[in-house]
Tab-separated table of C-alpha atoms in Angstrom:
chain	number	residue	atom	x	y	z
G	16	CYS	CA	27.679	-5.093	-40.896
G	17	VAL	CA	24.251	-5.504	-42.489
G	18	ARG	CA	23.371	-8.214	-40.028
G	19	ALA	CA	24.462	-6.091	-36.969
G	20	THR	CA	22.202	-3.391	-38.561
G	21	ASP	CA	19.090	-5.622	-38.932
G	22	GLU	CA	19.544	-6.811	-35.280
G	23	MET	CA	19.681	-3.431	-34.052
G	24	ARG	CA	16.722	-2.411	-36.113
G	25	ALA	CA	14.677	-5.483	-34.737
G	26	MET	CA	15.821	-4.538	-31.161
G	27	ALA	CA	14.585	-0.883	-31.671
G	28	GLN	CA	11.338	-2.077	-33.017
G	29	HIS	CA	10.851	-4.508	-30.058
G	30	GLN	CA	11.742	-1.586	-27.693
G	31	ALA	CA	9.218	0.547	-29.319
G	32	LEU	CA	6.469	-2.110	-29.157
G	33	VAL	CA	7.280	-2.726	-25.435
G	34	GLU	CA	7.071	1.099	-24.626
G	35	ALA	CA	3.836	1.331	-26.477
G	36	ARG	CA	2.314	-1.484	-24.377
G	37	TYR	CA	3.382	0.342	-21.015
G	38	ALA	CA	1.932	3.547	-22.480
G	39	ALA	CA	-1.252	1.846	-23.260
G	40	VAL	CA	-1.279	0.266	-19.716
G	41	GLY	CA	-0.760	3.525	-18.112
G	42	ARG	CA	-3.754	5.036	-20.047
G	43	LEU	CA	-5.931	2.133	-18.928
G	44	ALA	CA	-4.704	2.413	-15.536
G	45	ALA	CA	-5.576	6.230	-15.409
G	46	SER	CA	-9.026	5.596	-17.087
G	47	VAL	CA	-10.107	2.828	-14.507
G	48	GLY	CA	-8.751	4.758	-11.730
G	49	HIS	CA	-10.848	7.912	-12.599
G	50	GLU	CA	-13.942	5.831	-13.192
G	51	LEU	CA	-13.737	4.193	-9.731
G	52	ARG	CA	-13.288	7.408	-7.717
G	53	ASN	CA	-16.933	8.397	-7.905
G	54	PRO	CA	-18.425	5.170	-6.887
G	55	LEU	CA	-15.922	4.870	-4.084
G	56	ALA	CA	-16.798	8.394	-2.882
G	57	ALA	CA	-20.582	7.302	-2.751
G	58	VAL	CA	-19.602	4.086	-0.903
G	59	LYS	CA	-17.511	6.158	1.683
G	60	SER	CA	-20.651	8.795	1.894
G	61	ALA	CA	-23.011	5.942	2.528
G	62	ALA	CA	-20.908	4.321	5.186
G	63	ALA	CA	-20.529	7.584	7.092
G	64	TYR	CA	-24.195	8.037	6.901
G	65	LEU	CA	-24.998	4.594	8.116
G	66	SER	CA	-22.381	4.957	10.953
G	67	ARG	CA	-24.219	7.974	12.235
G	68	LYS	CA	-27.577	6.157	11.848
G	69	VAL	CA	-26.372	2.891	13.794
G	70	ALA	CA	-24.801	5.037	16.411
G	71	VAL	CA	-27.926	6.881	17.302
G	72	ALA	CA	-30.019	3.674	16.993
G	73	ALA	CA	-27.999	1.782	19.388
G	74	PRO	CA	-26.195	3.927	21.888
G	75	GLY	CA	-23.602	1.893	23.902
G	76	GLY	CA	-24.809	-1.340	22.015
G	77	ASP	CA	-25.289	-4.777	23.968
G	78	GLY	CA	-22.386	-6.550	21.963
G	79	ARG	CA	-25.005	-8.571	19.819
G	80	ASP	CA	-25.525	-6.034	17.133
G	81	ARG	CA	-22.377	-5.871	14.824
G	82	SER	CA	-23.778	-3.300	12.532
G	83	GLN	CA	-21.210	-0.547	13.699
G	84	GLU	CA	-18.302	-3.137	13.029
G	85	PHE	CA	-19.619	-3.864	9.621
G	86	VAL	CA	-20.016	-0.150	8.703
G	87	LYS	CA	-16.226	0.347	9.921
G	88	LEU	CA	-15.277	-2.601	7.809
G	89	ILE	CA	-17.041	-1.130	4.685
G	90	ASP	CA	-15.294	2.299	5.352
G	91	ARG	CA	-11.882	0.456	5.728
G	92	GLN	CA	-12.297	-1.391	2.701
G	93	ALA	CA	-13.198	1.720	0.708
G	94	ASP	CA	-10.200	3.483	1.927
G	95	THR	CA	-8.119	0.531	0.538
G	96	CYS	CA	-9.795	0.568	-2.782
G	97	SER	CA	-9.111	4.420	-2.891
G	98	ALA	CA	-5.431	3.754	-2.108
G	99	ILE	CA	-5.377	1.245	-5.071
G	100	VAL	CA	-7.149	3.689	-7.245
G	101	SER	CA	-4.522	6.323	-6.452
G	102	ASP	CA	-1.785	3.866	-6.860
G	103	LEU	CA	-3.149	3.043	-10.539
G	104	ILE	CA	-3.293	6.748	-11.267
G	105	GLU	CA	0.301	7.522	-9.936
G	106	TYR	CA	1.498	4.397	-12.004
G	107	ALA	CA	-0.032	6.178	-14.963
G	108	ARG	CA	1.659	9.314	-14.340
G	109	ALA	CA	5.040	7.635	-13.649
G	110	ARG	CA	6.530	10.520	-11.769
G	111	PRO	CA	10.192	10.381	-10.863
G	112	PRO	CA	10.828	9.588	-7.282
G	113	LEU	CA	10.752	12.580	-4.746
G	114	LEU	CA	14.124	11.965	-2.693
G	115	GLY	CA	14.889	13.356	0.637
G	116	PRO	CA	16.059	12.348	3.965
G	117	CYS	CA	13.520	10.252	5.892
G	118	SER	CA	13.643	8.787	9.375
G	119	LEU	CA	13.131	4.975	9.155
G	120	HIS	CA	11.624	4.898	12.522
G	121	ALA	CA	9.090	7.292	11.664
G	122	LEU	CA	8.413	5.481	8.233
G	123	ALA	CA	7.748	2.313	10.203
G	124	SER	CA	5.464	3.922	12.346
G	125	GLU	CA	3.378	5.356	9.625
G	126	ALA	CA	3.249	1.993	7.788
G	127	ILE	CA	2.179	0.214	10.774
G	128	GLY	CA	-0.397	2.865	11.355
G	129	GLY	CA	-1.750	2.350	8.128
G	130	VAL	CA	-2.655	-1.383	8.225
G	131	ARG	CA	-5.760	-2.879	9.403
G	132	LEU	CA	-5.809	-5.711	11.926
G	133	ARG	CA	-8.705	-8.236	11.820
G	134	PRO	CA	-10.393	-9.110	15.002
G	135	ASP	CA	-9.786	-12.756	14.707
G	136	LYS	CA	-5.956	-12.037	14.485
G	137	ALA	CA	-4.211	-11.996	17.854
G	138	LEU	CA	-1.289	-10.091	16.776
G	139	THR	CA	0.920	-7.324	18.019
G	140	ILE	CA	2.851	-5.297	15.678
G	141	LYS	CA	6.086	-3.623	16.687
G	142	ASN	CA	8.356	-1.116	15.371
G	143	GLU	CA	11.813	-2.074	16.329
G	144	VAL	CA	13.589	0.322	14.106
G	145	ALA	CA	15.965	2.499	16.136
G	146	GLN	CA	15.029	6.055	16.413
G	147	ASP	CA	18.579	7.423	16.226
G	148	LEU	CA	19.571	5.758	12.846
G	149	PRO	CA	20.695	8.313	10.248
G	150	PRO	CA	18.047	9.087	7.823
G	151	PRO	CA	18.562	7.752	4.222
G	152	THR	CA	17.504	9.599	1.123
G	153	LEU	CA	14.477	7.938	-0.412
G	154	ASP	CA	10.895	8.629	-1.757
G	155	ARG	CA	8.940	8.682	1.569
G	156	GLU	CA	5.502	8.123	0.100
G	157	GLN	CA	6.609	5.239	-2.344
G	158	PHE	CA	8.613	3.636	0.425
G	159	ARG	CA	5.731	3.853	3.065
G	160	ARG	CA	3.502	2.276	0.574
G	161	VAL	CA	5.787	-0.708	0.010
G	162	LEU	CA	6.362	-1.081	3.766
G	163	THR	CA	2.514	-0.742	4.394
G	164	ASN	CA	1.933	-3.490	2.051
G	165	LEU	CA	4.709	-5.880	3.442
G	166	VAL	CA	3.141	-5.483	6.838
G	167	GLN	CA	-0.329	-6.012	5.714
G	168	ASN	CA	0.710	-8.984	3.859
G	169	ALA	CA	2.188	-10.377	7.112
G	170	ILE	CA	-0.967	-9.732	8.878
G	171	ASP	CA	-3.017	-11.343	6.133
G	172	LYS	CA	-0.907	-14.462	5.886
G	173	TYR	CA	-0.683	-15.085	9.673
G	174	PRO	CA	-2.819	-17.980	10.939
G	175	LYS	CA	-6.184	-16.913	12.659
G	176	GLY	CA	-6.237	-16.937	16.357
G	177	ARG	CA	-2.720	-17.830	17.026
G	178	PRO	CA	-0.858	-15.222	18.951
G	179	GLY	CA	2.179	-13.623	17.661
G	180	THR	CA	3.961	-10.593	16.849
G	181	ILE	CA	5.012	-8.964	13.612
G	182	SER	CA	8.226	-6.859	13.830
G	183	VAL	CA	9.669	-4.237	11.534
G	184	ARG	CA	13.405	-4.036	11.913
G	185	ALA	CA	16.410	-2.175	10.292
G	186	VAL	CA	19.858	-3.451	9.853
G	187	GLY	CA	23.009	-2.089	8.299
G	188	SER	CA	24.813	1.262	8.353
G	189	ALA	CA	24.682	4.703	6.797
G	190	ARG	CA	27.816	3.834	4.942
G	191	ASP	CA	26.641	0.527	3.544
G	192	GLY	CA	22.873	1.139	3.414
G	193	TRP	CA	19.910	-0.104	5.395
G	194	LYS	CA	17.852	-3.427	5.061
G	195	LEU	CA	14.346	-3.180	6.429
G	196	SER	CA	12.850	-6.585	7.319
G	197	VAL	CA	9.148	-7.428	8.271
G	198	SER	CA	9.061	-10.699	10.187
């Protein structure tokens, strides 16, 4: 009986230590996230200013000056960093899922719309999720982020210059559940 009590006490102490570490990581994530928001806002503002100046300086463009392309790249990457910061802050809050019915087709369209294609990638992205699937109950925002990350990872890992298609599909049933795939 004493041995079991000692083991339970050790397990409780270990669990308390793990929880304290998670809390510390959460506080750190929130702190870093808040500290990065202001510099990112400045980068976004500077990119918007440069975009206007480049457009006025080279209306129409001759195809040789890639300034506008690089300004757009800065803006997209700042958006990506802002999303990471938001994820850090959200992680620190550890909110419970906000469950509700959600169309998988619409969710896949949003996720595909949230990715960035590099010009050196000869890719097509297709939403092959049927529009008439019964909507499952899930946390739309969290699930959209996961699906966007999966599609973006597929794009990033695809060989440069090689034509191809990345497809988002759903298989399964309302009774047994759905399985989404990115291929």
